[in-house]
Amino acid sequence: MKSKSKIFITRIIHDDALNLLYSHALQESWEVKIWPHPLPPTREELIHEARGAHALLTMITDKIDKPLLALLPELKIISNHAVGVDNIDLKAASEQAVAVGNTPDVLTAATAELGLLLTMALLRNLPFALDKAKTNQWRTWGPLLDLTVQLGDMSPADSPPLFGIYGLGRIGQSLGRMLSLGLKANVAYTNTRGPVTNLEYPAKWLSPQELISKADVLIVTCPSNRSTSGLFNKTTLSCMKKGAYFVNISRGDLHDEEALLQLLEANHLAGVALDVTNPEPATLGRNPLLSHPRALITPHIGSATTNARRHMGILAVQNIISYLKSNGLPHPAPFTP
Ligand code: DGY
């Protein structure tokens, strides 16, 4: 008799996604187990809970490496509740014939919106303005008070800032559209595939080096992989223009936080906004950027809208249902070892 499939989900996900999974699990007699706690399982807990599982529904907080995979010989599929799959050793998974799925597209708008929000808040110095109002320091309006940087819709003679999007994938493209069409800002980008034909908004392609050295606001939207991890180190960041801004909404391992701090303190960088840190979570005491007046840090909330997380849950569950039923994977993770 065929043994019944076991599924382990490492965190409670959206109800609609769970209900979809349960409806199939009931028909197919699958066993579904969910980690019920708000904090992720530790490595030991994950190994313990995942033992014997045929499918894992994981989060970016679950590190799935080769030694862990070796302990799960029954595993057939990992469905990551994220678009990024850098928490999973894709090579080891493929060697063990474990399929890996992700949740692309459905979080693009939410993440790009957060990128725009952080960029605007950084350039318009929102934390300072909020604090000024809240702490009763708002004494008057003044023509030369509280001046910040305008993002777009400026004449070339006024030297509009150049926004450099590092990585024109889905999220980079969406953010580029918001900046270029929505704000009429001056946008450039770089990506590994070279200039994008038929881009539906004005934006010029620059080489990675040109983009880093010419952008007034460098926005990192590329995935983390072997060729991008650690890319924004002291050497690269020092090539940025004096007075430039650095924004990262992708993964914290792409940048060096010590270098960002030094460049902020030397006034080489005017400001830094990060939705991702290295490590995560960032904690006071361990990450001095959290209390730096010109650093804006959010706790990895790019995809944190109810809409995006609902769809991410559904896509993640669909990957598992389809794989267990027919070996089909509607949303396979791109294999970039
Ligand atoms: C992703 O999906 O990769 C995000 O970083 C998590 O929401």
Coordinates of C-alpha atoms and ligand atoms in Angstrom, one line a residue:
M1 CA 0.0 0.0 0.0
K2 CA 1.2 3.5 -0.9
S3 CA 2.4 5.3 2.3
K4 CA 0.5 8.5 3.0
S5 CA 2.3 11.8 2.2
K6 CA 3.4 13.9 5.1
I7 CA 3.7 17.7 4.9
F8 CA 5.4 19.9 7.4
I9 CA 4.7 23.7 7.4
T10 CA 7.2 25.7 9.4
R11 CA 4.8 28.6 10.4
I12 CA 1.1 29.4 10.4
I13 CA 0.2 30.8 7.0
H14 CA -2.9 32.6 5.6
D15 CA -6.2 30.7 6.3
D16 CA -7.2 30.6 2.6
A17 CA -3.9 28.8 1.8
L18 CA -4.3 26.4 4.7
N19 CA -8.0 25.6 3.8
L20 CA -6.9 24.9 0.2
L21 CA -4.3 22.5 1.4
Y22 CA -6.6 20.8 3.9
S23 CA -9.3 20.3 1.3
H24 CA -6.8 18.3 -0.8
A25 CA -5.2 16.6 2.2
L26 CA -8.6 15.3 3.2
Q27 CA -9.2 13.8 -0.2
E28 CA -5.7 12.3 -0.5
S29 CA -5.3 11.3 3.2
W30 CA -2.2 13.5 3.5
E31 CA -0.9 14.2 7.0
V32 CA -0.4 18.0 7.6
K33 CA 1.7 19.2 10.6
I34 CA 2.2 22.9 11.3
W35 CA 4.7 24.6 13.6
P36 CA 2.3 26.7 15.8
H37 CA 4.7 29.2 17.4
P38 CA 5.4 32.8 16.4
L39 CA 9.1 32.2 16.3
P40 CA 10.6 29.8 13.8
P41 CA 11.7 26.3 14.8
T42 CA 15.4 26.1 15.8
R43 CA 17.5 23.8 13.6
E44 CA 17.1 20.9 16.1
E45 CA 13.3 21.5 16.2
L46 CA 13.1 21.7 12.4
I47 CA 15.0 18.4 12.0
H48 CA 12.8 16.8 14.6
E49 CA 9.5 18.0 13.1
A50 CA 10.5 17.5 9.5
R51 CA 11.7 13.9 9.9
G52 CA 9.8 11.6 7.5
A53 CA 8.2 14.5 5.6
H54 CA 7.6 14.3 1.9
A55 CA 6.9 18.0 1.5
L56 CA 8.2 21.0 3.5
L57 CA 6.6 24.5 3.3
T58 CA 9.4 26.7 4.5
M59 CA 10.1 30.4 5.3
I60 CA 13.2 32.5 4.6
T61 CA 14.0 32.0 8.3
D62 CA 14.5 28.2 7.8
K63 CA 18.0 27.3 6.6
I64 CA 17.8 24.2 4.5
D65 CA 21.3 23.1 3.8
K66 CA 23.0 19.8 2.7
P67 CA 23.4 18.2 6.1
L68 CA 19.8 18.9 6.9
L69 CA 18.6 17.6 3.6
A70 CA 20.6 14.4 4.2
L71 CA 18.5 13.7 7.3
L72 CA 15.3 13.9 5.2
P73 CA 15.6 11.0 2.6
E74 CA 11.8 10.9 2.1
L75 CA 11.6 14.6 1.1
K76 CA 10.3 15.3 -2.4
I77 CA 9.5 18.9 -2.5
I78 CA 10.4 22.1 -0.6
S79 CA 8.0 25.0 -1.3
N80 CA 9.5 28.3 0.0
H81 CA 6.9 30.9 1.1
A82 CA 9.0 33.6 -0.6
V83 CA 10.4 34.6 -3.9
G84 CA 14.0 34.5 -2.7
V85 CA 15.3 30.9 -2.1
D86 CA 18.8 31.8 -0.8
N87 CA 17.9 30.0 2.5
I88 CA 17.9 26.7 0.6
D89 CA 21.0 24.9 -0.8
L90 CA 19.6 24.5 -4.3
K91 CA 22.5 22.4 -5.5
A92 CA 22.1 19.9 -2.6
A93 CA 18.4 19.8 -3.2
S94 CA 18.8 19.0 -6.8
E95 CA 21.5 16.3 -6.1
Q96 CA 18.9 14.7 -3.7
A97 CA 16.2 15.1 -6.4
V98 CA 14.2 17.4 -4.2
A99 CA 12.1 19.9 -6.2
V100 CA 12.1 23.5 -5.0
G101 CA 9.3 26.0 -5.5
N102 CA 8.8 29.6 -4.7
T103 CA 6.1 32.3 -4.8
P104 CA 7.0 34.9 -7.5
D105 CA 5.0 37.8 -8.9
V106 CA 2.4 38.1 -6.1
L107 CA 4.7 40.1 -3.8
T108 CA 6.2 42.3 -6.5
A109 CA 4.0 45.3 -6.0
A110 CA 4.1 45.2 -2.2
T111 CA 7.9 45.0 -2.2
A112 CA 8.3 47.7 -4.8
E113 CA 5.9 49.9 -2.8
L114 CA 8.1 49.4 0.3
G115 CA 11.2 50.3 -1.8
L116 CA 9.5 53.5 -2.9
L117 CA 8.3 54.3 0.6
L118 CA 11.8 53.8 2.1
T119 CA 13.4 55.9 -0.7
M120 CA 11.0 58.7 -0.2
A121 CA 11.2 58.7 3.5
L122 CA 15.0 58.7 3.3
L123 CA 15.3 61.6 0.8
R124 CA 12.6 63.7 2.5
N125 CA 14.0 62.9 5.9
L126 CA 10.7 61.7 7.3
P127 CA 12.0 60.4 10.6
F128 CA 13.3 63.9 11.4
A129 CA 10.1 65.6 10.4
L130 CA 7.9 63.2 12.5
D131 CA 10.2 63.7 15.4
K132 CA 10.2 67.4 15.1
A133 CA 6.4 67.5 15.2
K134 CA 6.1 65.0 18.0
T135 CA 8.6 66.6 20.3
N136 CA 7.1 70.0 20.0
Q137 CA 10.0 71.5 18.1
W138 CA 7.7 72.8 15.3
R139 CA 8.0 76.5 16.0
T140 CA 7.3 78.1 12.6
W141 CA 7.3 77.6 8.9
G142 CA 10.5 78.9 7.2
P143 CA 11.6 79.3 3.6
L144 CA 15.0 77.7 4.4
L145 CA 13.8 75.2 7.1
D146 CA 13.6 71.4 6.9
L147 CA 14.9 71.3 3.3
T148 CA 15.3 67.9 1.7
V149 CA 15.8 66.2 -1.7
Q150 CA 13.0 66.3 -4.3
L151 CA 12.8 62.9 -6.1
G152 CA 11.4 63.8 -9.5
D153 CA 9.6 66.1 -12.0
M154 CA 12.5 68.6 -12.1
S155 CA 14.0 70.3 -15.0
P156 CA 17.5 69.0 -16.1
A157 CA 18.9 72.4 -15.1
D158 CA 18.0 71.6 -11.5
S159 CA 20.1 68.4 -11.5
P160 CA 17.5 65.8 -10.6
P161 CA 18.9 62.9 -8.6
L162 CA 19.7 59.7 -10.6
F163 CA 18.1 56.6 -9.2
G164 CA 20.2 53.5 -9.9
I165 CA 18.3 50.3 -9.7
Y166 CA 20.6 47.4 -9.2
G167 CA 18.9 44.3 -10.6
L168 CA 16.0 44.8 -13.0
G169 CA 14.0 41.7 -12.1
R170 CA 10.2 41.9 -11.3
I171 CA 10.6 44.1 -8.2
G172 CA 13.3 46.3 -9.7
Q173 CA 11.1 46.8 -12.8
S174 CA 8.1 47.7 -10.8
L175 CA 10.0 50.2 -8.7
G176 CA 11.6 51.7 -11.8
R177 CA 8.1 52.1 -13.2
M178 CA 6.8 53.9 -10.1
L179 CA 9.9 56.2 -10.1
S180 CA 10.0 56.9 -13.8
L181 CA 6.3 57.2 -14.7
G182 CA 4.8 58.0 -11.3
L183 CA 7.3 60.5 -10.1
K184 CA 9.0 61.5 -13.4
A185 CA 12.3 60.7 -11.8
N186 CA 15.6 60.1 -13.6
V187 CA 16.1 56.3 -13.6
A188 CA 19.0 54.1 -14.6
Y189 CA 19.4 50.4 -14.0
T190 CA 21.8 47.5 -14.4
N191 CA 21.2 43.8 -14.7
T192 CA 23.1 40.7 -15.8
R193 CA 21.1 40.3 -19.0
G194 CA 22.0 43.8 -20.4
P195 CA 19.6 46.4 -21.6
V196 CA 15.9 45.4 -21.5
T197 CA 14.2 45.8 -24.8
N198 CA 10.6 47.1 -24.7
L199 CA 10.9 48.6 -21.2
E200 CA 7.7 50.6 -21.0
Y201 CA 9.2 53.6 -19.2
P202 CA 12.3 55.8 -19.7
A203 CA 15.3 54.4 -17.9
K204 CA 18.9 54.0 -19.1
W205 CA 21.1 50.9 -18.8
L206 CA 24.5 51.4 -17.2
S207 CA 27.2 48.8 -16.4
P208 CA 27.2 47.8 -12.7
Q209 CA 30.3 49.9 -12.1
E210 CA 28.8 53.0 -13.8
L211 CA 25.6 52.6 -11.9
I212 CA 27.3 52.4 -8.6
S213 CA 29.5 55.4 -9.3
K214 CA 26.9 57.6 -11.0
A215 CA 23.7 57.0 -8.9
D216 CA 22.6 59.5 -6.4
V217 CA 20.4 56.9 -4.9
L218 CA 21.4 53.3 -5.3
I219 CA 18.6 50.8 -4.8
V220 CA 19.5 47.1 -4.5
T221 CA 16.8 44.8 -5.9
C222 CA 18.9 41.9 -7.2
P223 CA 18.6 38.4 -5.6
S224 CA 21.2 37.0 -3.3
N225 CA 23.3 34.3 -4.9
R226 CA 27.0 33.4 -5.2
S227 CA 27.8 36.3 -7.5
T228 CA 25.9 39.0 -5.5
S229 CA 26.5 38.0 -1.9
G230 CA 28.9 40.5 -0.3
L231 CA 28.8 42.7 -3.4
F232 CA 28.3 46.0 -1.6
N233 CA 31.5 45.9 0.5
K234 CA 33.8 48.8 1.5
T235 CA 35.5 48.9 -1.9
T236 CA 32.3 49.0 -3.9
L237 CA 30.4 51.3 -1.6
S238 CA 33.4 53.7 -1.5
C239 CA 32.9 54.1 -5.3
M240 CA 29.5 55.7 -4.7
K241 CA 29.2 59.4 -5.1
K242 CA 29.8 61.6 -2.1
G243 CA 26.4 62.5 -0.7
A244 CA 24.7 59.5 -2.3
Y245 CA 22.0 57.3 -0.6
F246 CA 22.0 53.5 -0.4
V247 CA 18.8 51.5 -0.2
N248 CA 18.5 47.7 0.0
I249 CA 15.2 45.9 -0.2
S250 CA 16.6 42.5 -1.3
R251 CA 18.8 40.6 1.2
G252 CA 21.1 41.7 4.0
D253 CA 24.1 39.6 3.0
L254 CA 24.5 41.7 -0.1
H255 CA 25.9 44.7 1.9
D256 CA 28.5 45.2 4.5
E257 CA 26.9 47.0 7.5
E258 CA 30.2 48.0 9.0
A259 CA 31.2 49.7 5.8
L260 CA 27.8 51.5 5.5
L261 CA 28.3 52.8 9.1
Q262 CA 31.8 54.1 8.4
L263 CA 30.7 55.8 5.1
L264 CA 27.8 57.4 6.9
E265 CA 30.0 58.6 9.7
A266 CA 32.5 60.0 7.2
N267 CA 29.6 61.8 5.5
H268 CA 30.5 60.0 2.3
L269 CA 26.9 58.5 2.3
A270 CA 24.1 60.9 3.1
G271 CA 21.7 58.2 4.2
V272 CA 21.0 54.5 4.2
A273 CA 17.6 52.7 4.2
L274 CA 17.5 48.9 4.7
D275 CA 14.5 46.6 4.8
V276 CA 17.0 43.7 5.2
T277 CA 20.0 43.4 7.5
N278 CA 22.8 41.0 8.2
P279 CA 22.1 39.2 10.4
E280 CA 18.3 39.3 10.9
P281 CA 16.7 40.3 13.1
A282 CA 18.8 43.4 13.8
T283 CA 19.0 44.2 17.4
L284 CA 20.0 47.4 19.3
G285 CA 23.5 47.0 20.6
R286 CA 24.5 44.6 17.9
N287 CA 23.6 46.8 15.0
P288 CA 24.6 50.4 15.4
L289 CA 22.8 51.4 12.2
L290 CA 19.5 51.0 14.1
S291 CA 20.2 54.1 16.2
H292 CA 22.0 56.1 13.5
P293 CA 20.1 59.3 12.7
R294 CA 20.6 58.9 8.9
A295 CA 19.8 55.2 8.7
L296 CA 16.2 54.0 8.3
I297 CA 15.7 50.3 9.1
T298 CA 12.5 48.3 8.7
P299 CA 12.2 44.6 9.8
H300 CA 12.1 42.8 6.4
I301 CA 8.5 43.9 5.6
G302 CA 8.7 44.2 1.8
S303 CA 6.0 41.6 1.2
A304 CA 4.1 42.2 4.4
T305 CA 0.7 43.2 3.0
T306 CA -2.3 40.9 3.7
N307 CA -2.9 40.6 0.0
A308 CA 0.7 39.6 -0.9
R309 CA 1.0 37.1 2.1
R310 CA -2.4 35.6 1.2
H311 CA -1.3 35.0 -2.4
M312 CA 2.2 33.8 -1.3
G313 CA 0.5 31.2 1.0
I314 CA -1.7 30.0 -1.8
L315 CA 1.1 29.7 -4.3
A316 CA 3.3 27.9 -1.8
V317 CA 0.5 25.4 -1.1
Q318 CA -0.3 25.0 -4.8
N319 CA 3.3 23.9 -5.4
I320 CA 2.9 21.2 -2.8
I321 CA -0.5 20.0 -3.9
S322 CA 0.5 19.8 -7.5
Y323 CA 3.9 18.1 -6.8
L324 CA 2.4 15.5 -4.5
K325 CA -0.4 14.7 -6.9
S326 CA 1.4 14.8 -10.3
N327 CA 5.0 15.8 -9.9
G328 CA 4.1 19.1 -11.5
L329 CA 5.6 22.3 -10.0
P330 CA 3.7 25.4 -11.1
H331 CA 6.2 27.8 -9.6
P332 CA 9.7 26.3 -9.7
A333 CA 12.5 28.3 -8.1
P334 CA 15.1 29.5 -10.6
F335 CA 18.2 27.4 -10.1
T336 CA 21.1 29.9 -9.8
P337 CA 23.6 28.0 -7.7
Ligands
DGY1 C1 10.9 37.1 -0.4 O1 9.8 36.6 -0.7 O2 12.0 36.7 -0.8 C2 10.9 38.2 0.7 O3 12.1 38.7 1.0 C3 10.2 37.7 1.9 O4 8.9 38.2 1.8

